[in-house]
mmCIF file with all atom_site columns, C-alpha atoms in Angstrom:
data_model
loop_
_atom_site.group_PDB
_atom_site.id
_atom_site.type_symbol
_atom_site.label_atom_id
_atom_site.label_alt_id
_atom_site.label_comp_id
_atom_site.label_asym_id
_atom_site.label_entity_id
_atom_site.label_seq_id
_atom_site.pdbx_PDB_ins_code
_atom_site.Cartn_x
_atom_site.Cartn_y
_atom_site.Cartn_z
_atom_site.occupancy
_atom_site.B_iso_or_equiv
_atom_site.pdbx_formal_charge
_atom_site.auth_seq_id
_atom_site.auth_comp_id
_atom_site.auth_asym_id
_atom_site.auth_atom_id
_atom_site.pdbx_PDB_model_num
ATOM 1   C CA . MET A 1 1   ? -11.434 2.666   34.034  1.00 48.00 ? 1   MET A CA 1
ATOM 2   C CA . LYS A 1 2   ? -14.936 3.388   32.739  1.00 57.00 ? 2   LYS A CA 1
ATOM 3   C CA . ARG A 1 3   ? -15.148 2.641   28.954  1.00 67.00 ? 3   ARG A CA 1
ATOM 4   C CA . ASN A 1 4   ? -17.203 5.082   26.907  1.00 86.00 ? 4   ASN A CA 1
ATOM 5   C CA . GLN A 1 5   ? -18.922 2.832   24.486  1.00 87.00 ? 5   GLN A CA 1
ATOM 6   C CA . ALA A 1 6   ? -20.281 5.447   22.168  1.00 89.00 ? 6   ALA A CA 1
ATOM 7   C CA . ASP A 1 7   ? -16.707 6.835   21.907  1.00 91.00 ? 7   ASP A CA 1
ATOM 8   C CA . GLU A 1 8   ? -15.257 3.534   21.394  1.00 93.00 ? 8   GLU A CA 1
ATOM 9   C CA . LEU A 1 9   ? -17.791 2.698   18.604  1.00 94.00 ? 9   LEU A CA 1
ATOM 10  C CA . MET A 1 10  ? -17.074 5.953   16.868  1.00 93.00 ? 10  MET A CA 1
ATOM 11  C CA . ALA A 1 11  ? -13.321 5.204   16.939  1.00 94.00 ? 11  ALA A CA 1
ATOM 12  C CA . LEU A 1 12  ? -14.029 1.736   15.622  1.00 94.00 ? 12  LEU A CA 1
ATOM 13  C CA . GLN A 1 13  ? -16.092 2.994   12.722  1.00 92.00 ? 13  GLN A CA 1
ATOM 14  C CA . ASP A 1 14  ? -13.463 5.595   11.876  1.00 91.00 ? 14  ASP A CA 1
ATOM 15  C CA . THR A 1 15  ? -10.966 2.867   11.482  1.00 92.00 ? 15  THR A CA 1
ATOM 16  C CA . LEU A 1 16  ? -13.391 0.635   9.488   1.00 92.00 ? 16  LEU A CA 1
ATOM 17  C CA . TYR A 1 17  ? -14.137 3.526   7.259   1.00 89.00 ? 17  TYR A CA 1
ATOM 18  C CA . PHE A 1 18  ? -10.503 4.288   6.710   1.00 86.00 ? 18  PHE A CA 1
ATOM 19  C CA . ILE A 1 19  ? -9.714  0.575   6.026   1.00 87.00 ? 19  ILE A CA 1
ATOM 20  C CA . GLY A 1 20  ? -12.633 0.529   3.591   1.00 77.00 ? 20  GLY A CA 1
ATOM 21  C CA . GLY A 1 21  ? -12.730 -2.208  0.804   1.00 80.00 ? 21  GLY A CA 1
ATOM 22  C CA . LYS A 1 22  ? -10.841 -5.367  0.479   1.00 87.00 ? 22  LYS A CA 1
ATOM 23  C CA . TRP A 1 23  ? -7.600  -4.001  -0.955  1.00 94.00 ? 23  TRP A CA 1
ATOM 24  C CA . ARG A 1 24  ? -6.188  -1.161  1.351   1.00 94.00 ? 24  ARG A CA 1
ATOM 25  C CA . ILE A 1 25  ? -5.038  -3.582  4.091   1.00 95.00 ? 25  ILE A CA 1
ATOM 26  C CA . PRO A 1 26  ? -3.162  -5.876  1.618   1.00 96.00 ? 26  PRO A CA 1
ATOM 27  C CA . VAL A 1 27  ? -1.525  -3.008  -0.167  1.00 97.00 ? 27  VAL A CA 1
ATOM 28  C CA . ILE A 1 28  ? -0.432  -1.464  3.220   1.00 96.00 ? 28  ILE A CA 1
ATOM 29  C CA . ASN A 1 29  ? 0.853   -4.843  4.136   1.00 96.00 ? 29  ASN A CA 1
ATOM 30  C CA . SER A 1 30  ? 2.741   -5.213  0.855   1.00 96.00 ? 30  SER A CA 1
ATOM 31  C CA . LEU A 1 31  ? 4.329   -1.781  1.155   1.00 96.00 ? 31  LEU A CA 1
ATOM 32  C CA . CYS A 1 32  ? 5.344   -2.478  4.691   1.00 95.00 ? 32  CYS A CA 1
ATOM 33  C CA . ASN A 1 33  ? 6.951   -5.766  3.608   1.00 94.00 ? 33  ASN A CA 1
ATOM 34  C CA . GLY A 1 34  ? 9.270   -3.743  1.373   1.00 95.00 ? 34  GLY A CA 1
ATOM 35  C CA . ASN A 1 35  ? 7.648   -3.763  -2.052  1.00 96.00 ? 35  ASN A CA 1
ATOM 36  C CA . ARG A 1 36  ? 8.162   -0.342  -3.767  1.00 96.00 ? 36  ARG A CA 1
ATOM 37  C CA . ARG A 1 37  ? 7.479   -0.759  -7.491  1.00 96.00 ? 37  ARG A CA 1
ATOM 38  C CA . PHE A 1 38  ? 3.966   -1.038  -8.946  1.00 97.00 ? 38  PHE A CA 1
ATOM 39  C CA . ARG A 1 39  ? 4.576   -4.471  -10.453 1.00 96.00 ? 39  ARG A CA 1
ATOM 40  C CA . GLU A 1 40  ? 6.132   -5.825  -7.349  1.00 96.00 ? 40  GLU A CA 1
ATOM 41  C CA . ILE A 1 41  ? 3.215   -4.746  -5.160  1.00 97.00 ? 41  ILE A CA 1
ATOM 42  C CA . GLU A 1 42  ? 0.660   -6.048  -7.829  1.00 97.00 ? 42  GLU A CA 1
ATOM 43  C CA . ARG A 1 43  ? 2.623   -9.468  -7.973  1.00 96.00 ? 43  ARG A CA 1
ATOM 44  C CA . SER A 1 44  ? 2.544   -9.614  -4.059  1.00 95.00 ? 44  SER A CA 1
ATOM 45  C CA . ILE A 1 45  ? -1.277  -9.391  -3.968  1.00 95.00 ? 45  ILE A CA 1
ATOM 46  C CA . PRO A 1 46  ? -2.813  -12.294 -6.045  1.00 93.00 ? 46  PRO A CA 1
ATOM 47  C CA . GLY A 1 47  ? -6.343  -11.182 -7.269  1.00 92.00 ? 47  GLY A CA 1
ATOM 48  C CA . ILE A 1 48  ? -5.796  -7.465  -7.422  1.00 96.00 ? 48  ILE A CA 1
ATOM 49  C CA . THR A 1 49  ? -6.115  -5.989  -10.755 1.00 97.00 ? 49  THR A CA 1
ATOM 50  C CA . THR A 1 50  ? -3.903  -3.240  -12.322 1.00 97.00 ? 50  THR A CA 1
ATOM 51  C CA . ARG A 1 51  ? -6.780  -0.851  -12.272 1.00 97.00 ? 51  ARG A CA 1
ATOM 52  C CA . MET A 1 52  ? -7.717  -1.531  -8.631  1.00 96.00 ? 52  MET A CA 1
ATOM 53  C CA . LEU A 1 53  ? -4.123  -1.163  -7.451  1.00 97.00 ? 53  LEU A CA 1
ATOM 54  C CA . SER A 1 54  ? -3.713  2.113   -9.412  1.00 97.00 ? 54  SER A CA 1
ATOM 55  C CA . LYS A 1 55  ? -6.865  3.507   -7.718  1.00 96.00 ? 55  LYS A CA 1
ATOM 56  C CA . GLU A 1 56  ? -5.790  2.404   -4.286  1.00 96.00 ? 56  GLU A CA 1
ATOM 57  C CA . LEU A 1 57  ? -2.398  3.865   -4.593  1.00 97.00 ? 57  LEU A CA 1
ATOM 58  C CA . LYS A 1 58  ? -3.774  7.126   -5.942  1.00 96.00 ? 58  LYS A CA 1
ATOM 59  C CA . ASP A 1 59  ? -6.266  7.243   -2.881  1.00 94.00 ? 59  ASP A CA 1
ATOM 60  C CA . MET A 1 60  ? -3.462  6.233   -0.461  1.00 94.00 ? 60  MET A CA 1
ATOM 61  C CA . GLU A 1 61  ? -1.342  9.145   -1.832  1.00 96.00 ? 61  GLU A CA 1
ATOM 62  C CA . MET A 1 62  ? -4.095  11.559  -1.223  1.00 93.00 ? 62  MET A CA 1
ATOM 63  C CA . ASN A 1 63  ? -4.648  10.242  2.337   1.00 90.00 ? 63  ASN A CA 1
ATOM 64  C CA . LYS A 1 64  ? -0.885  10.546  2.985   1.00 92.00 ? 64  LYS A CA 1
ATOM 65  C CA . LEU A 1 65  ? -0.428  6.842   3.412   1.00 93.00 ? 65  LEU A CA 1
ATOM 66  C CA . VAL A 1 66  ? 1.910   6.507   0.575   1.00 97.00 ? 66  VAL A CA 1
ATOM 67  C CA . LYS A 1 67  ? 4.601   8.761   -0.948  1.00 97.00 ? 67  LYS A CA 1
ATOM 68  C CA . ARG A 1 68  ? 5.128   8.462   -4.548  1.00 97.00 ? 68  ARG A CA 1
ATOM 69  C CA . THR A 1 69  ? 8.531   9.274   -6.045  1.00 96.00 ? 69  THR A CA 1
ATOM 70  C CA . VAL A 1 70  ? 9.319   9.585   -9.771  1.00 95.00 ? 70  VAL A CA 1
ATOM 71  C CA . TYR A 1 71  ? 13.021  9.120   -10.757 1.00 93.00 ? 71  TYR A CA 1
ATOM 72  C CA . PRO A 1 72  ? 13.105  10.859  -14.265 1.00 89.00 ? 72  PRO A CA 1
ATOM 73  C CA . ASP A 1 73  ? 15.688  8.612   -15.783 1.00 85.00 ? 73  ASP A CA 1
ATOM 74  C CA . SER A 1 74  ? 14.971  6.574   -18.832 1.00 82.00 ? 74  SER A CA 1
ATOM 75  C CA . PRO A 1 75  ? 13.084  4.342   -18.287 1.00 87.00 ? 75  PRO A CA 1
ATOM 76  C CA . VAL A 1 76  ? 11.260  6.411   -15.710 1.00 89.00 ? 76  VAL A CA 1
ATOM 77  C CA . LEU A 1 77  ? 11.283  4.691   -12.328 1.00 93.00 ? 77  LEU A CA 1
ATOM 78  C CA . VAL A 1 78  ? 8.238   5.226   -9.877  1.00 95.00 ? 78  VAL A CA 1
ATOM 79  C CA . GLU A 1 79  ? 8.528   4.001   -6.324  1.00 97.00 ? 79  GLU A CA 1
ATOM 80  C CA . TYR A 1 80  ? 5.790   3.974   -3.717  1.00 98.00 ? 80  TYR A CA 1
ATOM 81  C CA . GLU A 1 81  ? 6.887   4.256   -0.127  1.00 97.00 ? 81  GLU A CA 1
ATOM 82  C CA . PRO A 1 82  ? 4.749   3.788   3.107   1.00 97.00 ? 82  PRO A CA 1
ATOM 83  C CA . THR A 1 83  ? 4.577   6.863   5.427   1.00 96.00 ? 83  THR A CA 1
ATOM 84  C CA . GLU A 1 84  ? 4.967   6.732   9.072   1.00 95.00 ? 84  GLU A CA 1
ATOM 85  C CA . TYR A 1 85  ? 1.259   7.107   9.208   1.00 92.00 ? 85  TYR A CA 1
ATOM 86  C CA . CYS A 1 86  ? 0.783   3.993   6.939   1.00 93.00 ? 86  CYS A CA 1
ATOM 87  C CA . ARG A 1 87  ? 2.966   2.078   9.323   1.00 94.00 ? 87  ARG A CA 1
ATOM 88  C CA . THR A 1 88  ? 0.523   2.915   12.257  1.00 94.00 ? 88  THR A CA 1
ATOM 89  C CA . PHE A 1 89  ? -1.679  0.126   10.743  1.00 94.00 ? 89  PHE A CA 1
ATOM 90  C CA . GLY A 1 90  ? 1.010   -2.500  11.732  1.00 94.00 ? 90  GLY A CA 1
ATOM 91  C CA . SER A 1 91  ? -0.625  -3.730  14.901  1.00 94.00 ? 91  SER A CA 1
ATOM 92  C CA . ILE A 1 92  ? -4.030  -4.187  13.464  1.00 95.00 ? 92  ILE A CA 1
ATOM 93  C CA . ILE A 1 93  ? -2.378  -6.129  10.521  1.00 96.00 ? 93  ILE A CA 1
ATOM 94  C CA . LEU A 1 94  ? -0.510  -8.363  12.868  1.00 95.00 ? 94  LEU A CA 1
ATOM 95  C CA . GLU A 1 95  ? -3.700  -9.011  14.868  1.00 95.00 ? 95  GLU A CA 1
ATOM 96  C CA . MET A 1 96  ? -5.532  -9.792  11.555  1.00 95.00 ? 96  MET A CA 1
ATOM 97  C CA . ILE A 1 97  ? -2.789  -12.196 10.479  1.00 95.00 ? 97  ILE A CA 1
ATOM 98  C CA . LYS A 1 98  ? -2.817  -13.974 13.795  1.00 94.00 ? 98  LYS A CA 1
ATOM 99  C CA . TRP A 1 99  ? -6.622  -14.337 13.722  1.00 94.00 ? 99  TRP A CA 1
ATOM 100 C CA . GLY A 1 100 ? -6.476  -15.550 10.140  1.00 93.00 ? 100 GLY A CA 1
ATOM 101 C CA . LYS A 1 101 ? -3.909  -18.186 11.065  1.00 93.00 ? 101 LYS A CA 1
ATOM 102 C CA . ALA A 1 102 ? -5.665  -19.279 14.153  1.00 90.00 ? 102 ALA A CA 1
ATOM 103 C CA . HIS A 1 103 ? -8.996  -19.631 12.411  1.00 85.00 ? 103 HIS A CA 1
ATOM 104 C CA . ARG A 1 104 ? -8.061  -20.899 9.095   1.00 81.00 ? 104 ARG A CA 1
ATOM 105 C CA . ARG A 1 105 ? -9.569  -24.302 9.508   1.00 68.00 ? 105 ARG A CA 1
ATOM 106 C CA . VAL A 1 106 ? -12.826 -22.682 10.913  1.00 61.00 ? 106 VAL A CA 1
ATOM 107 C CA . VAL A 1 107 ? -13.043 -20.233 7.942   1.00 54.00 ? 107 VAL A CA 1
ATOM 108 C CA . THR A 1 108 ? -12.257 -22.968 5.253   1.00 55.00 ? 108 THR A CA 1
ATOM 109 C CA . GLN A 1 109 ? -14.798 -25.353 6.792   1.00 52.00 ? 109 GLN A CA 1
ATOM 110 C CA . SER A 1 110 ? -17.913 -22.738 6.850   1.00 48.00 ? 110 SER A CA 1
ATOM 111 C CA . MET B 1 1   ? 11.992  -16.388 12.456  1.00 48.00 ? 1   MET B CA 1
ATOM 112 C CA . LYS B 1 2   ? 11.477  -16.294 8.750   1.00 57.00 ? 2   LYS B CA 1
ATOM 113 C CA . ARG B 1 3   ? 8.153   -14.704 7.814   1.00 67.00 ? 3   ARG B CA 1
ATOM 114 C CA . ASN B 1 4   ? 6.245   -16.358 4.868   1.00 86.00 ? 4   ASN B CA 1
ATOM 115 C CA . GLN B 1 5   ? 4.658   -13.404 3.150   1.00 87.00 ? 5   GLN B CA 1
ATOM 116 C CA . ALA B 1 6   ? 2.293   -15.389 1.000   1.00 89.00 ? 6   ALA B CA 1
ATOM 117 C CA . ASP B 1 7   ? 1.128   -17.247 3.950   1.00 91.00 ? 7   ASP B CA 1
ATOM 118 C CA . GLU B 1 8   ? 0.527   -14.072 5.926   1.00 93.00 ? 8   GLU B CA 1
ATOM 119 C CA . LEU B 1 9   ? -1.323  -12.407 3.170   1.00 94.00 ? 9   LEU B CA 1
ATOM 120 C CA . MET B 1 10  ? -3.657  -15.406 2.857   1.00 93.00 ? 10  MET B CA 1
ATOM 121 C CA . ALA B 1 11  ? -4.421  -15.210 6.732   1.00 94.00 ? 11  ALA B CA 1
ATOM 122 C CA . LEU B 1 12  ? -4.942  -11.426 6.258   1.00 93.00 ? 12  LEU B CA 1
ATOM 123 C CA . GLN B 1 13  ? -7.326  -11.851 3.379   1.00 92.00 ? 13  GLN B CA 1
ATOM 124 C CA . ASP B 1 14  ? -9.232  -14.641 5.250   1.00 91.00 ? 14  ASP B CA 1
ATOM 125 C CA . THR B 1 15  ? -9.668  -12.144 8.103   1.00 92.00 ? 15  THR B CA 1
ATOM 126 C CA . LEU B 1 16  ? -10.678 -9.330  5.858   1.00 92.00 ? 16  LEU B CA 1
ATOM 127 C CA . TYR B 1 17  ? -13.111 -11.667 4.042   1.00 89.00 ? 17  TYR B CA 1
ATOM 128 C CA . PHE B 1 18  ? -14.653 -12.689 7.291   1.00 86.00 ? 18  PHE B CA 1
ATOM 129 C CA . ILE B 1 19  ? -15.036 -9.242  8.686   1.00 87.00 ? 19  ILE B CA 1
ATOM 130 C CA . GLY B 1 20  ? -16.451 -8.326  5.318   1.00 77.00 ? 20  GLY B CA 1
ATOM 131 C CA . GLY B 1 21  ? -18.582 -5.067  5.195   1.00 80.00 ? 21  GLY B CA 1
ATOM 132 C CA . LYS B 1 22  ? -19.115 -2.186  7.645   1.00 87.00 ? 22  LYS B CA 1
ATOM 133 C CA . TRP B 1 23  ? -21.465 -3.763  10.108  1.00 94.00 ? 23  TRP B CA 1
ATOM 134 C CA . ARG B 1 24  ? -20.088 -7.076  11.346  1.00 94.00 ? 24  ARG B CA 1
ATOM 135 C CA . ILE B 1 25  ? -17.331 -5.647  13.596  1.00 95.00 ? 25  ILE B CA 1
ATOM 136 C CA . PRO B 1 26  ? -19.665 -3.028  15.103  1.00 96.00 ? 26  PRO B CA 1
ATOM 137 C CA . VAL B 1 27  ? -22.243 -5.853  15.844  1.00 97.00 ? 27  VAL B CA 1
ATOM 138 C CA . ILE B 1 28  ? -19.594 -8.074  17.448  1.00 96.00 ? 28  ILE B CA 1
ATOM 139 C CA . ASN B 1 29  ? -18.479 -5.101  19.575  1.00 96.00 ? 29  ASN B CA 1
ATOM 140 C CA . SER B 1 30  ? -22.031 -4.458  20.550  1.00 96.00 ? 30  SER B CA 1
ATOM 141 C CA . LEU B 1 31  ? -22.521 -8.158  21.573  1.00 96.00 ? 31  LEU B CA 1
ATOM 142 C CA . CYS B 1 32  ? -19.164 -8.176  23.408  1.00 95.00 ? 32  CYS B CA 1
ATOM 143 C CA . ASN B 1 33  ? -20.323 -5.065  25.262  1.00 94.00 ? 33  ASN B CA 1
ATOM 144 C CA . GLY B 1 34  ? -23.275 -6.906  26.783  1.00 95.00 ? 34  GLY B CA 1
ATOM 145 C CA . ASN B 1 35  ? -26.220 -6.083  24.562  1.00 96.00 ? 35  ASN B CA 1
ATOM 146 C CA . ARG B 1 36  ? -28.451 -9.006  24.071  1.00 96.00 ? 36  ARG B CA 1
ATOM 147 C CA . ARG B 1 37  ? -31.782 -7.894  22.497  1.00 96.00 ? 37  ARG B CA 1
ATOM 148 C CA . PHE B 1 38  ? -32.334 -6.825  18.955  1.00 97.00 ? 38  PHE B CA 1
ATOM 149 C CA . ARG B 1 39  ? -33.421 -3.441  19.854  1.00 96.00 ? 39  ARG B CA 1
ATOM 150 C CA . GLU B 1 40  ? -30.482 -2.915  22.301  1.00 96.00 ? 40  GLU B CA 1
ATOM 151 C CA . ILE B 1 41  ? -28.034 -3.920  19.665  1.00 97.00 ? 41  ILE B CA 1
ATOM 152 C CA . GLU B 1 42  ? -29.779 -1.655  17.077  1.00 97.00 ? 42  GLU B CA 1
ATOM 153 C CA . ARG B 1 43  ? -29.731 1.401   19.389  1.00 96.00 ? 43  ARG B CA 1
ATOM 154 C CA . SER B 1 44  ? -26.056 0.864   20.233  1.00 95.00 ? 44  SER B CA 1
ATOM 155 C CA . ILE B 1 45  ? -25.107 1.315   16.557  1.00 96.00 ? 45  ILE B CA 1
ATOM 156 C CA . PRO B 1 46  ? -26.213 4.559   15.005  1.00 93.00 ? 46  PRO B CA 1
ATOM 157 C CA . GLY B 1 47  ? -26.758 4.217   11.259  1.00 92.00 ? 47  GLY B CA 1
ATOM 158 C CA . ILE B 1 48  ? -27.609 0.509   11.103  1.00 96.00 ? 48  ILE B CA 1
ATOM 159 C CA . THR B 1 49  ? -31.014 -0.137  9.882   1.00 97.00 ? 49  THR B CA 1
ATOM 160 C CA . THR B 1 50  ? -33.358 -2.928  11.121  1.00 97.00 ? 50  THR B CA 1
ATOM 161 C CA . ARG B 1 51  ? -32.949 -4.697  7.897   1.00 97.00 ? 51  ARG B CA 1
ATOM 162 C CA . MET B 1 52  ? -29.133 -4.826  7.839   1.00 96.00 ? 52  MET B CA 1
ATOM 163 C CA . LEU B 1 53  ? -28.923 -5.811  11.516  1.00 97.00 ? 53  LEU B CA 1
ATOM 164 C CA . SER B 1 54  ? -31.325 -8.642  10.904  1.00 97.00 ? 54  SER B CA 1
ATOM 165 C CA . LYS B 1 55  ? -29.278 -9.927  7.999   1.00 96.00 ? 55  LYS B CA 1
ATOM 166 C CA . GLU B 1 56  ? -26.057 -9.466  9.853   1.00 96.00 ? 56  GLU B CA 1
ATOM 167 C CA . LEU B 1 57  ? -27.380 -11.562 12.850  1.00 97.00 ? 57  LEU B CA 1
ATOM 168 C CA . LYS B 1 58  ? -28.673 -14.149 10.597  1.00 96.00 ? 58  LYS B CA 1
ATOM 169 C CA . ASP B 1 59  ? -25.360 -14.495 8.883   1.00 94.00 ? 59  ASP B CA 1
ATOM 170 C CA . MET B 1 60  ? -23.492 -14.412 12.077  1.00 94.00 ? 60  MET B CA 1
ATOM 171 C CA . GLU B 1 61  ? -25.672 -17.235 13.439  1.00 96.00 ? 61  GLU B CA 1
ATOM 172 C CA . MET B 1 62  ? -24.897 -19.334 10.388  1.00 93.00 ? 62  MET B CA 1
ATOM 173 C CA . ASN B 1 63  ? -21.112 -18.655 10.941  1.00 90.00 ? 63  ASN B CA 1
ATOM 174 C CA . LYS B 1 64  ? -21.349 -19.715 14.663  1.00 92.00 ? 64  LYS B CA 1
ATOM 175 C CA . LEU B 1 65  ? -20.529 -16.154 15.780  1.00 93.00 ? 65  LEU B CA 1
ATOM 176 C CA . VAL B 1 66  ? -24.001 -15.603 17.685  1.00 97.00 ? 66  VAL B CA 1
ATOM 177 C CA . LYS B 1 67  ? -26.211 -17.916 19.461  1.00 97.00 ? 67  LYS B CA 1
ATOM 178 C CA . ARG B 1 68  ? -29.937 -16.950 19.230  1.00 97.00 ? 68  ARG B CA 1
ATOM 179 C CA . THR B 1 69  ? -32.197 -18.080 22.000  1.00 96.00 ? 69  THR B CA 1
ATOM 180 C CA . VAL B 1 70  ? -35.899 -17.801 21.992  1.00 95.00 ? 70  VAL B CA 1
ATOM 181 C CA . TYR B 1 71  ? -37.652 -17.681 25.276  1.00 93.00 ? 71  TYR B CA 1
ATOM 182 C CA . PRO B 1 72  ? -41.409 -18.651 24.270  1.00 89.00 ? 72  PRO B CA 1
ATOM 183 C CA . ASP B 1 73  ? -43.095 -16.580 26.863  1.00 85.00 ? 73  ASP B CA 1
ATOM 184 C CA . SER B 1 74  ? -45.707 -14.050 26.094  1.00 83.00 ? 74  SER B CA 1
ATOM 185 C CA . PRO B 1 75  ? -44.337 -11.677 24.743  1.00 87.00 ? 75  PRO B CA 1
ATOM 186 C CA . VAL B 1 76  ? -41.627 -13.942 23.108  1.00 89.00 ? 76  VAL B CA 1
ATOM 187 C CA . LEU B 1 77  ? -38.226 -13.007 24.198  1.00 93.00 ? 77  LEU B CA 1
ATOM 188 C CA . VAL B 1 78  ? -35.240 -13.416 21.742  1.00 95.00 ? 78  VAL B CA 1
ATOM 189 C CA . GLU B 1 79  ? -31.603 -13.046 22.954  1.00 97.00 ? 79  GLU B CA 1
ATOM 190 C CA . TYR B 1 80  ? -28.379 -13.027 20.899  1.00 98.00 ? 80  TYR B CA 1
ATOM 191 C CA . GLU B 1 81  ? -25.199 -13.989 22.725  1.00 97.00 ? 81  GLU B CA 1
ATOM 192 C CA . PRO B 1 82  ? -21.671 -13.936 21.213  1.00 97.00 ? 82  PRO B CA 1
ATOM 193 C CA . THR B 1 83  ? -20.002 -17.277 21.156  1.00 96.00 ? 83  THR B CA 1
ATOM 194 C CA . GLU B 1 84  ? -16.436 -17.862 22.232  1.00 95.00 ? 84  GLU B CA 1
ATOM 195 C CA . TYR B 1 85  ? -15.553 -17.778 18.635  1.00 92.00 ? 85  TYR B CA 1
ATOM 196 C CA . CYS B 1 86  ? -17.024 -14.306 18.397  1.00 93.00 ? 86  CYS B CA 1
ATOM 197 C CA . ARG B 1 87  ? -14.893 -13.137 21.223  1.00 94.00 ? 87  ARG B CA 1
ATOM 198 C CA . THR B 1 88  ? -11.786 -14.074 19.379  1.00 94.00 ? 88  THR B CA 1
ATOM 199 C CA . PHE B 1 89  ? -12.009 -10.735 17.411  1.00 94.00 ? 89  PHE B CA 1
ATOM 200 C CA . GLY B 1 90  ? -11.405 -8.971  20.819  1.00 94.00 ? 90  GLY B CA 1
ATOM 201 C CA . SER B 1 91  ? -7.825  -8.092  19.903  1.00 94.00 ? 91  SER B CA 1
ATOM 202 C CA . ILE B 1 92  ? -8.557  -6.827  16.472  1.00 95.00 ? 92  ILE B CA 1
ATOM 203 C CA . ILE B 1 93  ? -11.373 -4.658  17.786  1.00 96.00 ? 93  ILE B CA 1
ATOM 204 C CA . LEU B 1 94  ? -9.273  -3.230  20.588  1.00 95.00 ? 94  LEU B CA 1
ATOM 205 C CA . GLU B 1 95  ? -6.428  -2.405  18.148  1.00 95.00 ? 95  GLU B CA 1
ATOM 206 C CA . MET B 1 96  ? -9.017  -0.778  15.784  1.00 95.00 ? 96  MET B CA 1
ATOM 207 C CA . ILE B 1 97  ? -10.379 1.320   18.679  1.00 95.00 ? 97  ILE B CA 1
ATOM 208 C CA . LYS B 1 98  ? -6.722  2.410   19.600  1.00 94.00 ? 98  LYS B CA 1
ATOM 209 C CA . TRP B 1 99  ? -6.088  3.360   15.985  1.00 94.00 ? 99  TRP B CA 1
ATOM 210 C CA . GLY B 1 100 ? -9.322  5.206   15.632  1.00 93.00 ? 100 GLY B CA 1
ATOM 211 C CA . LYS B 1 101 ? -8.784  7.318   18.754  1.00 93.00 ? 101 LYS B CA 1
ATOM 212 C CA . ALA B 1 102 ? -5.158  8.042   18.087  1.00 90.00 ? 102 ALA B CA 1
ATOM 213 C CA . HIS B 1 103 ? -6.001  9.020   14.526  1.00 85.00 ? 103 HIS B CA 1
ATOM 214 C CA . ARG B 1 104 ? -9.263  10.869  14.964  1.00 81.00 ? 104 ARG B CA 1
ATOM 215 C CA . ARG B 1 105 ? -7.721  14.229  14.221  1.00 67.00 ? 105 ARG B CA 1
ATOM 216 C CA . VAL B 1 106 ? -6.058  12.978  11.102  1.00 60.00 ? 106 VAL B CA 1
ATOM 217 C CA . VAL B 1 107 ? -9.241  11.242  9.770   1.00 54.00 ? 107 VAL B CA 1
ATOM 218 C CA . THR B 1 108 ? -11.513 14.252  10.343  1.00 55.00 ? 108 THR B CA 1
ATOM 219 C CA . GLN B 1 109 ? -9.108  16.531  8.626   1.00 53.00 ? 109 GLN B CA 1
ATOM 220 C CA . SER B 1 110 ? -8.571  14.497  5.555   1.00 48.00 ? 110 SER B CA 1
#
């Protein structure tokens, strides 16, 4: 099969653009791991600030990656759920985890 | 098998850190596609500037992702070659291309 390099590069850049920044993939990963509440997600990602997570979840809601549900009890409960679309990042995330584990030694040495 | 989420997140963040920025993955992809000379690589990635490619290749040489060879003829010929280590990004890149192709419509609509 002939590979169209320009086409592949465009697909690659679309994905990179969509992944954009250092927090989207960890947030997707956290949601796919079953975390649903803001504080749960926040606690699962060391280093993320409340402000960054809040911005990321808003962007992800706009991009249909996350569904936000408000249960208007008292106290109000807000839940974030990954959409099917969000879960399509699964294989990329798994490959990234695999790479990170295999190359931990190399990365920490450099 | 029990998955250690903290461990997986660390591996994921190592990978994201290493990929860092929008140009490293396209440059790795270009090298793996057989481009060897600076101008070849540059031409294969629309949007990259000479300055950014130069910086990226220097960083990648330091990180042992690329081997730079100078052939001291006249005119001097410089070639960049991906290392074995560089090629370990292959599966991540393939998954990203797959994602980008599958979701082109979604991305361009949003």
